[in-house]
Coordinates of C-alpha atoms and ligand atoms in Angstrom, one line a residue:
X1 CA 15.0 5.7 -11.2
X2 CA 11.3 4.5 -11.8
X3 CA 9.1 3.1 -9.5
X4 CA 9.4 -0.2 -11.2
X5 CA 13.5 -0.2 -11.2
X6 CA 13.3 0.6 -7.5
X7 CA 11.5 -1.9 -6.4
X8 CA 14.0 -4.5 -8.3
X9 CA 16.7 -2.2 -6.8
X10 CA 15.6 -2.6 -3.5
X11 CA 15.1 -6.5 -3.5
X12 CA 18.5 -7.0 -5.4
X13 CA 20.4 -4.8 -2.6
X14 CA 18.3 -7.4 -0.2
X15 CA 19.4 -10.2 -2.2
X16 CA 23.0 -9.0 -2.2
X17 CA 23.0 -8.3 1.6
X18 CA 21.7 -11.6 2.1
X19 CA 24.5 -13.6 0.0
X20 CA 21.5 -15.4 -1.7
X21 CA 22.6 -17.8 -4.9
X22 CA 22.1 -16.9 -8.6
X23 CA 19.0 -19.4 -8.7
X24 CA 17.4 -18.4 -5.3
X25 CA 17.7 -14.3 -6.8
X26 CA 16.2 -15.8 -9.7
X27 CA 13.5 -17.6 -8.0
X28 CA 12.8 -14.2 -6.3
X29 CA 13.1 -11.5 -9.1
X30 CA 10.4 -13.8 -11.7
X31 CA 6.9 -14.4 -10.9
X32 CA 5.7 -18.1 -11.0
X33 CA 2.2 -17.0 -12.9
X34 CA 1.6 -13.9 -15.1
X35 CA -1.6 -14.1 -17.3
X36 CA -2.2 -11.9 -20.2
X37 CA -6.0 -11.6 -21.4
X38 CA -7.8 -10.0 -23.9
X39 CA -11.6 -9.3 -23.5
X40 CA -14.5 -7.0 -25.2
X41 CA -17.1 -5.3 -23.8
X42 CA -20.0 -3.7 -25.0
X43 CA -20.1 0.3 -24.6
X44 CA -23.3 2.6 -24.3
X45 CA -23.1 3.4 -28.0
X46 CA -23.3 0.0 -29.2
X47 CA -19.8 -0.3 -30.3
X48 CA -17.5 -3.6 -28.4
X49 CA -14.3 -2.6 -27.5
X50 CA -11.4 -4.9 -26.6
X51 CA -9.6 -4.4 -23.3
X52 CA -6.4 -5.5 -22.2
X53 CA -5.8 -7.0 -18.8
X54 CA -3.1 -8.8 -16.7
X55 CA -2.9 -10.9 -13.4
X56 CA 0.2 -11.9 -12.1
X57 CA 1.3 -14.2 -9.2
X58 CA 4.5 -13.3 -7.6
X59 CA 4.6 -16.5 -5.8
X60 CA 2.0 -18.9 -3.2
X61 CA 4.8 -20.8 -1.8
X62 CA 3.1 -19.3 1.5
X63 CA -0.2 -19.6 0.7
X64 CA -2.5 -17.6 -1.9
X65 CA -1.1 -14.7 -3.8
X66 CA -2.8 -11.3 -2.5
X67 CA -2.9 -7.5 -4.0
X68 CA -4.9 -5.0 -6.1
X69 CA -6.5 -4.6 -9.3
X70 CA -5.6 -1.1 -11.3
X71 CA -7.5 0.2 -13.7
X72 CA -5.4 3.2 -15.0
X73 CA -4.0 3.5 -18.9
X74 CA -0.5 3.0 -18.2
X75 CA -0.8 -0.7 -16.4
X76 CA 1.0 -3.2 -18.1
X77 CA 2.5 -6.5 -17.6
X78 CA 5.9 -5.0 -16.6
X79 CA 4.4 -3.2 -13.8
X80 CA 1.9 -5.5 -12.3
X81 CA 5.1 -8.1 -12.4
X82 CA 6.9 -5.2 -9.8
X83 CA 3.8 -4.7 -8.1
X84 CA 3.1 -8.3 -7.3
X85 CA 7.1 -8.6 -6.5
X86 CA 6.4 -5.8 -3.8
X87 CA 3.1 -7.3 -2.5
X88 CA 5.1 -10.2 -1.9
X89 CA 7.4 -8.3 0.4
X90 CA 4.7 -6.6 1.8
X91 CA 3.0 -9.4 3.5
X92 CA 6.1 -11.5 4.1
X93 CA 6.8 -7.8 6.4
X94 CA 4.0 -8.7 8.6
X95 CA 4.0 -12.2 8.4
X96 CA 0.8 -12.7 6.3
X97 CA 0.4 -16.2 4.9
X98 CA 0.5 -15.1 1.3
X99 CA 2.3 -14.5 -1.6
X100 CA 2.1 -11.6 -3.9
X101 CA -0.3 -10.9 -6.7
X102 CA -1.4 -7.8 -8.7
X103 CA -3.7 -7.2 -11.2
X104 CA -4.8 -4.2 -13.8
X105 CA -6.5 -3.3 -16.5
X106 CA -5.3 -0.9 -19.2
X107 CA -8.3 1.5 -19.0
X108 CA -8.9 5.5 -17.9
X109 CA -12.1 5.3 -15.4
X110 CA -12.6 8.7 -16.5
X111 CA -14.3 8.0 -20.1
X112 CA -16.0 5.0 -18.7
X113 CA -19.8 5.4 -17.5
X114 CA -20.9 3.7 -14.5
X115 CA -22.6 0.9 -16.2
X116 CA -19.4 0.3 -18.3
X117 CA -17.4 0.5 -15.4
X118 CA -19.3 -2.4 -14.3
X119 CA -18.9 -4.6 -17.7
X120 CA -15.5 -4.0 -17.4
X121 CA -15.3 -5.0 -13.8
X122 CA -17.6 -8.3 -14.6
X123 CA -15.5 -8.8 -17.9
X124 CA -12.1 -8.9 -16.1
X125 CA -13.3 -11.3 -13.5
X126 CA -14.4 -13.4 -15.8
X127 CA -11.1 -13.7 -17.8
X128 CA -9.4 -14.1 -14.6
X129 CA -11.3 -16.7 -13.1
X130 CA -10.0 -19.5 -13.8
X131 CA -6.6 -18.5 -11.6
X132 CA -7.9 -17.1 -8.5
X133 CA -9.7 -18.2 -5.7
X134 CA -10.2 -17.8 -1.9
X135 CA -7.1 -20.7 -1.5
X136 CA -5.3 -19.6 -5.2
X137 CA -5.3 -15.6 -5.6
X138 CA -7.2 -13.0 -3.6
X139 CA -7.7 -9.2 -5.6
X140 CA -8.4 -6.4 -3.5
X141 CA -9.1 -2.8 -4.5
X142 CA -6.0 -0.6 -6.3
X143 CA -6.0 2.8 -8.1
X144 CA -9.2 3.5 -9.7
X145 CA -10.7 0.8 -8.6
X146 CA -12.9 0.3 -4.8
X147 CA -15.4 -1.2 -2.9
X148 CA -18.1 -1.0 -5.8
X149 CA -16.1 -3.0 -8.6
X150 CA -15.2 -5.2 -5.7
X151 CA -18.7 -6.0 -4.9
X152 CA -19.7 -6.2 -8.9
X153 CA -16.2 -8.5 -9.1
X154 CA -17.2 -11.0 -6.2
X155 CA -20.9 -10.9 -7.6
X156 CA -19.6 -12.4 -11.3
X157 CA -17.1 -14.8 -9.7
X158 CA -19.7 -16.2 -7.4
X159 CA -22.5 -16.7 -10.4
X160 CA -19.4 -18.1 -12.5
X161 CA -18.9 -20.9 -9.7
X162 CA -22.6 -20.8 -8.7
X163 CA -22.3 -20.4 -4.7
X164 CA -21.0 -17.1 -3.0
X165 CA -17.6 -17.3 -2.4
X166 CA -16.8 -13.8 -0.2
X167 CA -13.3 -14.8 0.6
X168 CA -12.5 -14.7 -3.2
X169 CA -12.0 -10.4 -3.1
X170 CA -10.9 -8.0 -0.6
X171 CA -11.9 -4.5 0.2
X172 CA -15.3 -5.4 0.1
X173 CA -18.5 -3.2 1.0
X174 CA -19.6 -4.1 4.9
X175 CA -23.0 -5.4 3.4
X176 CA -21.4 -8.4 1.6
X177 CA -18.5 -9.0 3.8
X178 CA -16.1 -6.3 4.2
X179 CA -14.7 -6.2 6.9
X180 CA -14.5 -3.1 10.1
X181 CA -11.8 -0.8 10.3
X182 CA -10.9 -1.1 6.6
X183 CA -10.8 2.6 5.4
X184 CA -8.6 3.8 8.4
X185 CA -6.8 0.9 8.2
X186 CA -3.9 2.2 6.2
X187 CA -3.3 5.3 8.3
X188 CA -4.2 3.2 11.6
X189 CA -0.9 1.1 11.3
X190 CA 0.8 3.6 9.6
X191 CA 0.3 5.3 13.0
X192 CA 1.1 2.3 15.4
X193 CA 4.4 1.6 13.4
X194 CA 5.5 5.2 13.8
X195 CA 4.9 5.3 17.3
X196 CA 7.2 2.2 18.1
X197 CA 9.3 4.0 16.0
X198 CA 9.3 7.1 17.8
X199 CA 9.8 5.1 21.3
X200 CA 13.0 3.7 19.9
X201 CA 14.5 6.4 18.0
X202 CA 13.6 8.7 21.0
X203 CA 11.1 11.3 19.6
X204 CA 8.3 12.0 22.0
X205 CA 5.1 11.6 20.0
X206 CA 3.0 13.8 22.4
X207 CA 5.5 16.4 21.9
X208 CA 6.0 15.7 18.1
X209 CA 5.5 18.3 15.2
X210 CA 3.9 16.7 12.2
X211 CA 3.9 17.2 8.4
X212 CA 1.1 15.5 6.4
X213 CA 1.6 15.1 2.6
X214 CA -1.6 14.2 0.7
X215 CA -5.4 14.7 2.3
X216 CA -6.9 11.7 0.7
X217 CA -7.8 8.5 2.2
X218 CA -5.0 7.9 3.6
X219 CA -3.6 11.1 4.3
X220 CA -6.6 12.3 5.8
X221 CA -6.8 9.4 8.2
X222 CA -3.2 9.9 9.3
X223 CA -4.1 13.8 9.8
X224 CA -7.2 12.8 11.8
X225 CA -5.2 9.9 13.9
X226 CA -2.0 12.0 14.7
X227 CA -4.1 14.4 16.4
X228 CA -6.1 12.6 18.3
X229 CA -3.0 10.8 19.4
X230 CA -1.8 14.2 21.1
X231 CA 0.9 15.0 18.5
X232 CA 0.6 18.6 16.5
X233 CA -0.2 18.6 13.1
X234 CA 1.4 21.6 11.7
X235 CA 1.4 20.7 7.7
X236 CA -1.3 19.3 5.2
X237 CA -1.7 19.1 1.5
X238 CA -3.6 18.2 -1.4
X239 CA -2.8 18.2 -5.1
X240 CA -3.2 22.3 -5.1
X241 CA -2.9 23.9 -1.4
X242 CA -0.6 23.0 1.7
X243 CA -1.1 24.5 5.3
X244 CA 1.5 25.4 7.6
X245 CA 0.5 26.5 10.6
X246 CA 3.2 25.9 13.8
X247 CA 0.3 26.6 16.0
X248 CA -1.5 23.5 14.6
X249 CA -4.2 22.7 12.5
X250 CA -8.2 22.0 13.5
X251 CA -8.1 18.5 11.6
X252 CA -11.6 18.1 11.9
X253 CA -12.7 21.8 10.3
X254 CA -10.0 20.7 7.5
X255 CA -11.5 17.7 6.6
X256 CA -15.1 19.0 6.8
X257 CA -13.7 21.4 4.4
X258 CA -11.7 19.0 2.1
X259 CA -15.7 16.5 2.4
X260 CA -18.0 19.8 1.4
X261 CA -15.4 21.5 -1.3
X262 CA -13.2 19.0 -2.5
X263 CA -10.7 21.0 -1.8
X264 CA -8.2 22.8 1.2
X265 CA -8.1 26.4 -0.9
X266 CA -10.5 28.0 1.8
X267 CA -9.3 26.9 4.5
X268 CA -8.7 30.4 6.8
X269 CA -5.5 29.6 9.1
X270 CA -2.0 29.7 8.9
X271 CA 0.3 30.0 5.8
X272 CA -0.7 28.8 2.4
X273 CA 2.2 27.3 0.9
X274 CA 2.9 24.7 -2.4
X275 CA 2.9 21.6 -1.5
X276 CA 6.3 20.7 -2.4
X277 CA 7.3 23.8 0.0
X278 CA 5.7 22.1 2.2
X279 CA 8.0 19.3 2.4
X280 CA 11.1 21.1 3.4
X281 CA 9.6 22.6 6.1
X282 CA 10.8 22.0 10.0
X283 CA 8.8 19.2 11.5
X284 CA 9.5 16.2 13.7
X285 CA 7.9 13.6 11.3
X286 CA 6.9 13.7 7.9
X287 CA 4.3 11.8 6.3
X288 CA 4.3 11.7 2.8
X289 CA 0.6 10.5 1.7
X290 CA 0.3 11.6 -1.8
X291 CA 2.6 10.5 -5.0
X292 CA 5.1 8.2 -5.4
X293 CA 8.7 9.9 -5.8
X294 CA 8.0 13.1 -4.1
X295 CA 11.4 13.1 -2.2
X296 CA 14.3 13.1 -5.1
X297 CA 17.9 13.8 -5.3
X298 CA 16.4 17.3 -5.7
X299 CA 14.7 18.1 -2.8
X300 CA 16.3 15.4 -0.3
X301 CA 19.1 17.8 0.9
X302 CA 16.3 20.4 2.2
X303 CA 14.2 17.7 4.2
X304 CA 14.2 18.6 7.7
X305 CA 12.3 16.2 9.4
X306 CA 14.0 14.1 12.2
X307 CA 11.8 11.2 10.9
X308 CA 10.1 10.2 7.3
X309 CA 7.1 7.1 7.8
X310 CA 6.2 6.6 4.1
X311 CA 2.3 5.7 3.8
X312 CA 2.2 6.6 0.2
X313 CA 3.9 3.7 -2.3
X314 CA 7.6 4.6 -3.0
X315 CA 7.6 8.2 -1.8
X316 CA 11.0 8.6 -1.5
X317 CA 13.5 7.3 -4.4
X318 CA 16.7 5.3 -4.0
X319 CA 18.9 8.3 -4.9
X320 CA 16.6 10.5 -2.2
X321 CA 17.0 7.7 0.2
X322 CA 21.2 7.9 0.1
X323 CA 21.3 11.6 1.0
X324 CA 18.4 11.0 4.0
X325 CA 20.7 8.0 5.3
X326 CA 23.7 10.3 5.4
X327 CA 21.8 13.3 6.9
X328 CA 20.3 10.7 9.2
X329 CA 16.9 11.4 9.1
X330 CA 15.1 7.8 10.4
X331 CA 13.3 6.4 7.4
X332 CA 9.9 4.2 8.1
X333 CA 9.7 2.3 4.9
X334 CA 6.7 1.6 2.7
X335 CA 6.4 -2.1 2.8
X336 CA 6.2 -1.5 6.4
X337 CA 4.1 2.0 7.3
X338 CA 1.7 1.4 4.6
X339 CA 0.9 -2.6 5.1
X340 CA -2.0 -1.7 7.5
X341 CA -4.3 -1.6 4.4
X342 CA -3.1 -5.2 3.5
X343 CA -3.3 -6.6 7.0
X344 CA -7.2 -5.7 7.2
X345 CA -7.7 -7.0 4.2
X346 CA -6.3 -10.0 5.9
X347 CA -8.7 -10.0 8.3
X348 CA -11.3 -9.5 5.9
X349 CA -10.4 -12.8 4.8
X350 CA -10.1 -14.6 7.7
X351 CA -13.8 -13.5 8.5
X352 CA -15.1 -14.4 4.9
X353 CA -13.5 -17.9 5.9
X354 CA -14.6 -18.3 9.3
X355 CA -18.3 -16.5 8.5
X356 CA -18.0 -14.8 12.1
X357 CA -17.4 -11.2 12.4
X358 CA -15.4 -9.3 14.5
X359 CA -15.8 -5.3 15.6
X360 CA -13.8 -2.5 14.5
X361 CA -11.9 -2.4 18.3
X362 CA -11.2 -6.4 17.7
X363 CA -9.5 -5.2 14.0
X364 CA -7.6 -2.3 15.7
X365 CA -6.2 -4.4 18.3
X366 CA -5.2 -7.3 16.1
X367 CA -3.7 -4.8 13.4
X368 CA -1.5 -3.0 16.6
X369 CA -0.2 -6.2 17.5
X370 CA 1.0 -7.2 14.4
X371 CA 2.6 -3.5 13.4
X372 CA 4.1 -3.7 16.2
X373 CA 5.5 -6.9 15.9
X374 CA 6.6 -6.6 12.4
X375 CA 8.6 -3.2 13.7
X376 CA 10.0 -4.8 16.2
X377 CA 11.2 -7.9 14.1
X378 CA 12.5 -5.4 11.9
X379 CA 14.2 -3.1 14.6
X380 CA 15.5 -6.3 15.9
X381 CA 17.6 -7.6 12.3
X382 CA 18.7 -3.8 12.2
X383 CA 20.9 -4.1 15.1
X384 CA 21.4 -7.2 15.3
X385 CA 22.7 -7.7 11.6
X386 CA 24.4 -4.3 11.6
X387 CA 22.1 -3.1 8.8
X388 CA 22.3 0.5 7.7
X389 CA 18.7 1.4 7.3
X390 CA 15.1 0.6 7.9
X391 CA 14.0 -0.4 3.9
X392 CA 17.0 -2.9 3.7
X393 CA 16.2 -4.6 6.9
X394 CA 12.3 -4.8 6.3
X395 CA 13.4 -6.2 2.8
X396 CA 15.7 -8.7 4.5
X397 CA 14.0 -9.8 6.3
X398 CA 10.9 -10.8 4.1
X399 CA 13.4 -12.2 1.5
X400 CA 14.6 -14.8 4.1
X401 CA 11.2 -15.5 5.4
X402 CA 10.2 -15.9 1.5
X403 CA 13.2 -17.9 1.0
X404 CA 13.1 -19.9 4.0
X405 CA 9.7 -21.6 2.6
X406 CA 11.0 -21.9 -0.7
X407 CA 14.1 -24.2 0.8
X408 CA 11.6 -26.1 2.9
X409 CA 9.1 -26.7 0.2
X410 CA 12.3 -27.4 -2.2
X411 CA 11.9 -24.9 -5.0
X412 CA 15.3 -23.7 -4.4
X413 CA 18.4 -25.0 -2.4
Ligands
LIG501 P1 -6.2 9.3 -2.5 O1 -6.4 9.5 -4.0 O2 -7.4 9.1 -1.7 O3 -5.4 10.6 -2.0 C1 -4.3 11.1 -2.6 C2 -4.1 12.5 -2.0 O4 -2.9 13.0 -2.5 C3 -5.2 13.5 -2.4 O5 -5.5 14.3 -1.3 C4 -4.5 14.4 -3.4 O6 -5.1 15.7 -3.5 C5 -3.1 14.4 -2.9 N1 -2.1 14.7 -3.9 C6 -2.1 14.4 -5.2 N2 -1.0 14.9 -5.8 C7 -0.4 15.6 -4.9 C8 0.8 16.5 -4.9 N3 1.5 16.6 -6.0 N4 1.1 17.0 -3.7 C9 0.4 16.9 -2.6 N5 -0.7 16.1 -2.5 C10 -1.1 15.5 -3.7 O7 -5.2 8.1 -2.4 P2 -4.9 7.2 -1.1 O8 -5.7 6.0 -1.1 O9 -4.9 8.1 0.1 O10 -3.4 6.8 -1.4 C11 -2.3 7.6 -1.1 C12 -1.0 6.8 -1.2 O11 -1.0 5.8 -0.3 C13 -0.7 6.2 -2.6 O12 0.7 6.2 -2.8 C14 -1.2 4.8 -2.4 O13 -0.6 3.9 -3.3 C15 -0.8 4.5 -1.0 N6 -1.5 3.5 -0.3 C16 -2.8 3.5 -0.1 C17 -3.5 2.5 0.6 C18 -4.9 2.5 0.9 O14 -5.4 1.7 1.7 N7 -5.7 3.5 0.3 C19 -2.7 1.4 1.0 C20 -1.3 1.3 0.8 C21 -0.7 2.4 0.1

């Protein structure tokens, strides 16, 4: 199964749990807004190329729709519609007041010079324009895209309506609004969700052995954060190399490594294994960080982690996630571990509105309190509705809080 048709799985087996009518599903599965534009942009050479780009709206019956713009050649409408679906879920998870959207362009970054990085950024926004805004539909940064095309994004959307509008675009750089605590943010309440985890399912964090799966920005993070949290971090990859060392790993020499080479290949220590060995190898908790569907039907049966928190998107497939259920390995789902990133960019949001800032120990507060919060809701519904797994509640309960506001508003009875 795709990353798309698991994400429709997922909310169906919600839907199906929750006993929710053929028009409610209905009003859940479709996106209220998807727009389809066309626009051309000059190139170095001279020539102007068309480009084709999409922005959907998965719903606002809580307020504006919120998520990334991709710029990668495989987006198209059919997958920023299942993006925005899981945005949707996403923040209902935490309890943002929004609804979710996603954007992309059909592009590869990599033939693109900077200065036509930035035409297509400026191009994009201006196609889009007329459908978001800091109370409509609120981009933030996606794959291939960051705090640069942000800035040139909010720059063309603020000349467009002639005053700065901040609050427009997430993910911002700090000099125009971003917000603190935003890179770590991902990792940081990936981190406080597993820990309330850990208290309940009665693993000792101090004590825990820990398996890092991608060393990227979030990955790396998570590395970083585990250890200073006291647990041992005995597993890291990247793309090419994974470390195993049972002793543990010096986090800080690996990612001075990873920052001057690019790479883990030279780090010295420990085992150098592949990183799908690396997977399968004993741990406490894994945290996959890299790819989507790096846990299949093929390699679920070797997992042997007592606990999986998914930080990457969709590491872990519905057929993968049937066998881990029956071997009872304790599942921290996506839309929950990884929702840190969203959260701050909440905050950013709330700081572009209010023009006040607030320090990186105020956003790593307020993001603990309402990780925590959203586990516990979650933990909560588990037991309480006799659920059979972490992903299923956490989807629950979003669909009723989704569905709940769509009854009150009237959209659906
Ligand atoms: P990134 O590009 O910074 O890092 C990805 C890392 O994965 C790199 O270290 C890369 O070497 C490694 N990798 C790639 N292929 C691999 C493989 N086959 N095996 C092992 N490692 C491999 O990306 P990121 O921003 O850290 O995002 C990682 C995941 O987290 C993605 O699934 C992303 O969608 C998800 N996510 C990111 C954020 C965020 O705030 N950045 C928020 C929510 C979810």
């Amino acid at each position: 199964m795709g990353f798309r048709e698991a994400a429709e799985y997922h909310l169906n087996r919600a839907i199906k749990f929750l006993n929710l009518n053929e028009d409610t599903a209905m009003a859940l599965l479709e996106p209220r807004k998807s727009l389809e534009v066309t626009f051309s942009v000059r190139m170095d050479d001279g020539r102007v190329r068309q480009f084709k780009g999409y922005r959907v709206q998965h719903t606002d019956v809580l307020g504006p729709a919120k998520g990334g713009i991709r710029f990668h050649p495989n987006v198209d409408m059919d997958e920023v519609k299942a993006l925005a679906t899981l945005m949707s879920i996403k923040c209902c998870v935490i309890g943002l007041p929004y609804g979710g959207g996603k954007g992309g362009v059909t592009v590869n970054t990599k033939e693109l010079s900077e200065s036509e990085l930035e035409r297509v950024s400026r191009g994009f926004i201006r196609a889009i324009a007329p459908i978001i805004s800091t109370d409509k539909d609120v981009p933030a940064p996606d794959m291939y895209t960051n705090s640069k095309v942000m800035a040139w994004m909010v720059d063309e959307y603020s000349v467009i309506k002639q005053v700065n509008e901040f609050g427009v675009i997430t993910g911002k750089p700090l000099s125009i609004g971003g917000s603190a605590g935003r890179n770590a943010a991902t990792a940081r309440g990936g981190f406080f969700v597993t820990r309330a985890a850990c208290q309940k399912e009665g693993i000792d964090l101090k004590k825990a052995k820990v398996i890092v799966h991608g060393f990227g920005n979030v990955g790396g993070h998570a590395a970083r954060i585990f250890a200073e949290e006291g647990s041992k971090v005995i597993g890291i990859a990247d793309s090419k190399t994974a470390i195993y060392d049972p002793n543990g790993i010096d986090i800080k020499a690996a990612l001075e490594l990873k920052a001057k080479t690019g790479s883990l290949k030279s780090y010295t220590q420990g085992q150098k294994l592949t990183p799908q060995e690396l997977l399968e190898c004993e741990c406490d908790i894994l945290v996959p960080a890299s790819l989507e569907a790096v846990i299949t039907e093929e390699n679920a049966a070797q997992i042997k982690a007592k606990m999986i928190a998914e930080l990457a998107n969709g590491p872990v497939t519905p057929e993968a996630d049937e066998i881990l259920n029956q071997k009872k390995v304790i599942l921290v789902p996506d839309i929950l571990a990884n929702a840190g990133g969203v959260t701050v960019s909440y905050f950013e949001w709330v700081q572009n509105r209010m023009g006040y800032y607030w320090t990186a120990e105020e956003i790593d507060e307020k993001l603990e309190k309402l990780m925590c919060k959203a586990y516990e809701d979650i933990y909560n519904f588990k037991q309480e509705k006799n659920c059979p797994d972490y992903r299923l509640a956490a989807f629950a309960i979003a669909t009723n809080r989704l569905v709940q506001a769509m009854k009150d508003r009237g959209w659906v009875s």
